[in-house]
């Protein structure tokens, strides 16, 4: 039977993802470094578990030797993606993660050829903002002829999990990037652009998002700019280690995520669309578990792929009550 391993299963997002995977009836193995916590969660979910550290390639290879799909939920991904992607290729295991860090996508680009040769799929961003924005971008791009320019923004609402906040501080880049004529180039970090997420115009800040890699890879649009609009306490200050594991169910319900996109075709025609979805910490584990289920059932292609390109631009709308609306 095809088997899924969730690595980082005892973290905030990992646990939620494991709960959804178990509820879906997947053959599940929980992976991580803390044997006691893994054993307790495995008992609760009636799953198997394996304890191993990512500093030992032989230990990772052994742990993945009979695994069909590994889903990495352990951030910071700059520390976990390299050993797990490499081991996935060596063990012929399909790799998924929920990373929002640009480095993970550059790594997948670098390993694309090796993954193809091994018959292994690399699907970083199988849940989260990459799946959201990729589906929105692909949907809007289909509404114009020969799309040339895309401006896309994510509205992040509510609070962050402790792990995400720590990961974000460790992965801040001084480079503010855009894709111009197909190349990643520097841009002015003070650039702003207004987007309407459904409640009137909001001034959004230029941001370097992994979608600069994934949207370009899926659509080939040569000019892509990414932006973020933050509301609430999405980026906390102070001692991050004192933060709770993550937002409560009530906090997630109260803070939905949104995204907006504008695409211009070669003839000057413009298409605008918006996405409305549940909180990112609700969407991500649901989408990641569903992506894993679909890969286990045979929806897979060797090499580096994106959720929108692999599953179709309607994938995000299969998660919770996500909706894409054309303006």
Coordinates of C-alpha atoms in Angstrom, one line a residue:
X1 CA 0.0 0.0 0.0
X2 CA 1.4 3.5 -0.9
X3 CA 2.7 5.1 2.3
X4 CA 2.9 8.7 3.4
X5 CA 5.5 10.0 5.9
X6 CA 4.9 13.4 7.4
X7 CA 8.2 14.7 8.7
X8 CA 7.9 17.4 11.5
X9 CA 4.5 15.8 12.4
X10 CA 4.5 17.1 16.0
X11 CA 4.9 20.8 15.0
X12 CA 1.8 23.0 14.7
X13 CA 1.2 22.6 11.0
X14 CA 2.6 19.1 10.9
X15 CA 0.1 17.9 13.6
X16 CA -2.9 19.4 11.8
X17 CA -1.7 17.9 8.5
X18 CA -1.3 14.5 10.2
X19 CA -4.8 14.7 11.6
X20 CA -6.3 15.4 8.2
X21 CA -4.2 12.6 6.6
X22 CA -5.3 10.1 9.2
X23 CA -8.9 11.1 8.8
X24 CA -8.6 10.5 5.0
X25 CA -7.5 7.0 5.8
X26 CA -4.0 7.3 4.3
X27 CA -1.3 4.7 5.3
X28 CA 0.6 7.1 7.6
X29 CA 4.0 7.2 9.2
X30 CA 5.0 10.1 11.4
X31 CA 8.6 11.3 11.3
X32 CA 10.7 13.6 13.5
X33 CA 13.4 14.0 16.1
X34 CA 11.4 13.8 19.4
X35 CA 10.6 10.1 20.0
X36 CA 8.3 10.8 23.0
X37 CA 6.1 13.3 21.2
X38 CA 6.0 11.2 18.0
X39 CA 4.9 8.1 19.9
X40 CA 2.1 10.0 21.7
X41 CA 0.8 11.5 18.5
X42 CA 1.1 8.2 16.6
X43 CA -0.9 6.4 19.4
X44 CA -3.5 9.1 19.1
X45 CA -3.8 8.8 15.3
X46 CA -3.2 5.0 15.2
X47 CA -0.2 5.6 12.9
X48 CA 3.4 4.3 12.8
X49 CA 6.3 6.5 13.7
X50 CA 10.0 6.8 13.0
X51 CA 12.6 8.9 14.9
X52 CA 15.6 10.2 12.9
X53 CA 17.7 13.3 12.6
X54 CA 18.4 15.0 9.3
X55 CA 22.1 15.3 10.1
X56 CA 22.7 11.6 9.1
X57 CA 22.1 10.8 5.4
X58 CA 22.1 7.0 6.1
X59 CA 19.5 7.4 8.8
X60 CA 17.2 9.4 6.4
X61 CA 17.7 6.9 3.6
X62 CA 16.8 4.0 5.8
X63 CA 13.7 5.8 7.1
X64 CA 12.5 6.6 3.6
X65 CA 13.4 3.2 2.1
X66 CA 9.8 2.0 1.9
X67 CA 8.0 5.4 1.8
X68 CA 6.1 6.5 -1.3
X69 CA 5.7 10.1 -0.4
X70 CA 7.4 12.3 2.2
X71 CA 5.7 15.5 3.2
X72 CA 8.1 17.9 4.9
X73 CA 6.4 20.1 7.5
X74 CA 9.5 20.9 9.5
X75 CA 10.8 24.4 9.2
X76 CA 13.0 26.4 8.8
X77 CA 13.0 24.7 5.4
X78 CA 16.4 26.1 4.6
X79 CA 17.7 23.5 7.1
X80 CA 15.4 20.6 6.3
X81 CA 14.7 20.8 2.5
X82 CA 18.2 20.0 1.4
X83 CA 18.7 16.7 3.3
X84 CA 15.1 15.5 2.7
X85 CA 15.0 16.3 -1.0
X86 CA 18.4 14.7 -1.5
X87 CA 17.3 11.6 0.4
X88 CA 14.0 11.5 -1.5
X89 CA 15.8 11.3 -4.8
X90 CA 18.2 8.6 -3.5
X91 CA 15.3 6.5 -2.1
X92 CA 12.9 7.1 -5.1
X93 CA 10.4 8.8 -2.8
X94 CA 8.2 11.7 -4.0
X95 CA 8.9 14.9 -2.0
X96 CA 6.2 17.5 -0.9
X97 CA 6.5 20.3 1.6
X98 CA 4.7 23.5 2.8
X99 CA 7.6 25.9 2.5
X100 CA 7.1 29.6 1.9
X101 CA 10.9 30.2 1.5
X102 CA 12.4 31.1 -1.8
X103 CA 15.5 28.9 -1.2
X104 CA 13.4 25.7 -1.2
X105 CA 12.2 26.5 -4.7
X106 CA 15.7 27.3 -6.0
X107 CA 16.8 24.0 -4.6
X108 CA 14.0 22.2 -6.4
X109 CA 15.1 23.9 -9.7
X110 CA 18.7 22.7 -9.1
X111 CA 17.6 19.2 -8.4
X112 CA 15.0 19.0 -11.2
X113 CA 17.2 17.0 -13.6
X114 CA 18.3 14.5 -10.9
X115 CA 14.7 14.0 -9.8
X116 CA 13.6 13.3 -13.3
X117 CA 16.3 10.8 -13.8
X118 CA 15.2 9.1 -10.5
X119 CA 11.5 9.2 -11.4
X120 CA 10.9 11.3 -8.3
X121 CA 8.6 14.3 -8.1
X122 CA 9.5 17.5 -6.2
X123 CA 6.4 19.4 -5.2
X124 CA 7.4 22.2 -2.7
X125 CA 4.5 24.4 -1.7
X126 CA 1.9 21.6 -1.9
X127 CA -0.1 23.5 0.6
X128 CA -0.2 27.1 1.7
X129 CA 0.2 30.4 -0.2
X130 CA 2.0 28.8 -3.2
X131 CA -1.0 26.6 -3.9
X132 CA -3.4 29.6 -3.3
X133 CA -1.5 32.1 -5.5
X134 CA -0.5 29.5 -8.1
X135 CA -4.2 28.6 -8.8
X136 CA -5.3 32.2 -8.8
X137 CA -2.5 33.2 -11.2
X138 CA -3.2 30.3 -13.5
X139 CA -6.9 31.1 -13.5
X140 CA -6.4 34.7 -14.4
X141 CA -3.7 34.0 -17.0
X142 CA -6.2 31.9 -18.9
X143 CA -8.4 35.0 -19.3
X144 CA -6.1 36.9 -21.6
X145 CA -4.2 36.1 -24.8
X146 CA -0.4 35.7 -24.4
X147 CA -0.1 37.1 -20.8
X148 CA 3.0 39.3 -20.4
X149 CA 2.6 41.0 -17.0
X150 CA 1.3 39.8 -13.7
X151 CA 0.9 41.7 -10.4
X152 CA -0.2 39.5 -7.5
X153 CA -0.7 40.1 -3.8
X154 CA -1.4 38.0 -0.7
X155 CA -3.4 39.3 2.2
X156 CA -2.0 37.7 5.4
X157 CA -4.4 38.1 8.4
X158 CA -4.3 37.0 12.0
X159 CA -1.3 35.7 14.0
X160 CA 1.6 33.4 13.0
X161 CA 2.6 30.2 14.6
X162 CA 5.8 30.2 16.7
X163 CA 7.6 28.0 14.1
X164 CA 6.6 30.2 11.2
X165 CA 7.7 33.4 13.0
X166 CA 11.1 31.9 13.9
X167 CA 11.5 30.5 10.4
X168 CA 10.6 33.9 8.9
X169 CA 13.2 35.8 10.9
X170 CA 15.9 33.2 9.9
X171 CA 15.0 33.5 6.2
X172 CA 14.7 37.2 5.7
X173 CA 16.5 38.3 2.5
X174 CA 17.9 41.7 1.9
X175 CA 17.0 41.3 -1.8
X176 CA 13.7 42.5 -3.0
X177 CA 13.1 40.7 -6.3
X178 CA 10.8 40.7 -9.3
X179 CA 10.8 38.6 -12.5
X180 CA 11.6 40.8 -15.5
X181 CA 12.0 39.3 -19.0
X182 CA 12.0 35.9 -17.4
X183 CA 14.9 36.7 -15.0
X184 CA 14.9 37.4 -11.3
X185 CA 16.2 40.9 -10.8
X186 CA 16.4 43.4 -7.9
X187 CA 13.6 45.9 -7.4
X188 CA 13.0 48.9 -5.1
X189 CA 11.8 47.4 -1.7
X190 CA 9.7 50.6 -1.2
X191 CA 7.6 49.9 -4.2
X192 CA 3.9 49.7 -3.4
X193 CA 0.8 48.9 -5.4
X194 CA -2.9 49.0 -4.6
X195 CA -5.0 45.9 -4.8
X196 CA -8.7 45.4 -3.9
X197 CA -9.2 42.1 -2.1
X198 CA -13.0 42.8 -1.9
X199 CA -13.2 45.6 0.7
X200 CA -11.8 48.5 -1.2
X201 CA -8.2 49.4 -2.3
X202 CA -5.4 48.4 0.0
X203 CA -1.8 49.6 -0.3
X204 CA 0.5 46.5 -0.6
X205 CA 4.2 46.3 -0.1
X206 CA 6.6 44.7 -2.6
X207 CA 7.8 41.3 -1.3
X208 CA 10.0 38.5 -2.5
X209 CA 7.7 35.4 -2.6
X210 CA 8.4 31.9 -3.9
X211 CA 5.7 32.5 -6.4
X212 CA 8.3 34.4 -8.5
X213 CA 9.6 30.9 -9.2
X214 CA 6.4 28.8 -9.2
X215 CA 4.1 31.1 -11.2
X216 CA 6.8 31.7 -13.8
X217 CA 7.5 27.9 -14.0
X218 CA 3.8 27.1 -14.5
X219 CA 2.8 30.0 -16.8
X220 CA 5.9 31.3 -18.4
X221 CA 4.8 34.9 -17.9
X222 CA 7.9 37.0 -18.3
X223 CA 7.1 39.9 -15.9
X224 CA 5.8 39.0 -12.4
X225 CA 5.7 41.2 -9.3
X226 CA 4.6 40.0 -5.9
X227 CA 3.2 41.9 -3.0
X228 CA 1.9 41.4 0.6
X229 CA -0.7 43.1 2.7
X230 CA -0.5 42.4 6.4
X231 CA -3.3 43.0 8.9
X232 CA -3.5 42.1 12.5
X233 CA -0.4 40.8 14.3
X234 CA 0.7 38.5 11.5
X235 CA 4.4 39.4 12.0
X236 CA 4.9 39.5 15.8
X237 CA 7.8 41.3 17.5
X238 CA 9.8 40.6 20.6
X239 CA 10.8 37.2 22.0
X240 CA 9.3 34.8 19.4
X241 CA 10.0 31.7 21.6
X242 CA 7.3 32.8 24.0
X243 CA 4.6 32.7 21.3
X244 CA 1.9 30.0 21.4
X245 CA 2.3 27.0 19.0
X246 CA -0.1 28.8 16.7
X247 CA -3.5 30.5 16.4
X248 CA -6.5 28.8 18.0
X249 CA -9.4 27.5 15.9
X250 CA -11.4 30.6 16.9
X251 CA -8.6 32.9 15.7
X252 CA -8.3 31.0 12.4
X253 CA -12.0 31.3 11.8
X254 CA -11.9 35.0 12.5
X255 CA -9.1 35.8 10.1
X256 CA -9.6 34.7 6.5
X257 CA -6.9 35.0 3.8
X258 CA -7.3 36.8 0.5
X259 CA -5.3 37.3 -2.7
X260 CA -5.7 39.5 -5.8
X261 CA -4.1 39.4 -9.2
X262 CA -3.9 41.6 -12.3
X263 CA -2.7 40.1 -15.6
X264 CA -2.1 42.0 -18.8
X265 CA -2.0 40.3 -22.2
X266 CA 0.2 41.1 -25.2
X267 CA -2.8 43.1 -26.7
X268 CA -3.2 45.2 -23.6
X269 CA -6.3 43.4 -22.3
X270 CA -6.4 43.2 -18.5
X271 CA -7.9 40.5 -16.3
X272 CA -8.4 40.8 -12.6
X273 CA -9.4 38.1 -10.1
X274 CA -9.6 37.7 -6.4
X275 CA -9.4 34.7 -4.1
X276 CA -11.1 34.3 -0.7
X277 CA -10.2 31.4 1.5
X278 CA -9.9 30.2 5.1
X279 CA -7.0 31.2 7.3
X280 CA -3.7 30.0 6.0
X281 CA -3.2 27.8 9.0
X282 CA -6.4 26.0 8.1
X283 CA -5.8 25.9 4.3
X284 CA -2.2 24.7 4.5
X285 CA -2.7 21.4 6.3
X286 CA -5.9 20.6 4.4
X287 CA -4.2 21.3 1.0
X288 CA -1.1 19.5 1.9
X289 CA -2.9 16.4 3.0
X290 CA -5.1 16.4 -0.1
X291 CA -2.0 16.9 -2.3
X292 CA -0.4 13.9 -0.6
X293 CA -3.5 11.8 -1.1
X294 CA -3.6 12.7 -4.8
X295 CA 0.1 11.9 -5.3
X296 CA -0.3 8.6 -3.5
X297 CA -3.2 7.8 -5.9
X298 CA -1.0 8.3 -8.9
X299 CA -1.1 12.0 -9.8
X300 CA 2.6 12.5 -10.2
X301 CA 5.3 13.5 -12.7
X302 CA 9.0 13.2 -12.3
X303 CA 10.9 16.5 -11.6
X304 CA 10.0 19.8 -10.1
X305 CA 6.3 20.8 -10.4
X306 CA 3.9 23.2 -8.9
X307 CA 0.5 22.4 -7.4
X308 CA -1.5 24.5 -9.9
X309 CA 0.4 22.9 -12.9
X310 CA 0.1 19.4 -11.5
X311 CA -3.5 19.4 -10.2
X312 CA -5.0 22.2 -12.3
X313 CA -5.9 25.8 -11.4
X314 CA -9.1 24.7 -9.6
X315 CA -7.1 22.8 -7.0
X316 CA -7.3 25.6 -4.4
X317 CA -11.1 25.7 -4.8
X318 CA -11.4 22.1 -3.7
X319 CA -10.0 23.1 -0.3
X320 CA -12.5 24.2 2.4
X321 CA -14.7 27.1 1.0
X322 CA -12.1 28.7 -1.2
X323 CA -13.5 30.8 -4.1
X324 CA -12.0 32.6 -7.0
X325 CA -14.0 35.5 -8.4
X326 CA -13.4 37.4 -11.7
X327 CA -13.8 41.2 -11.5

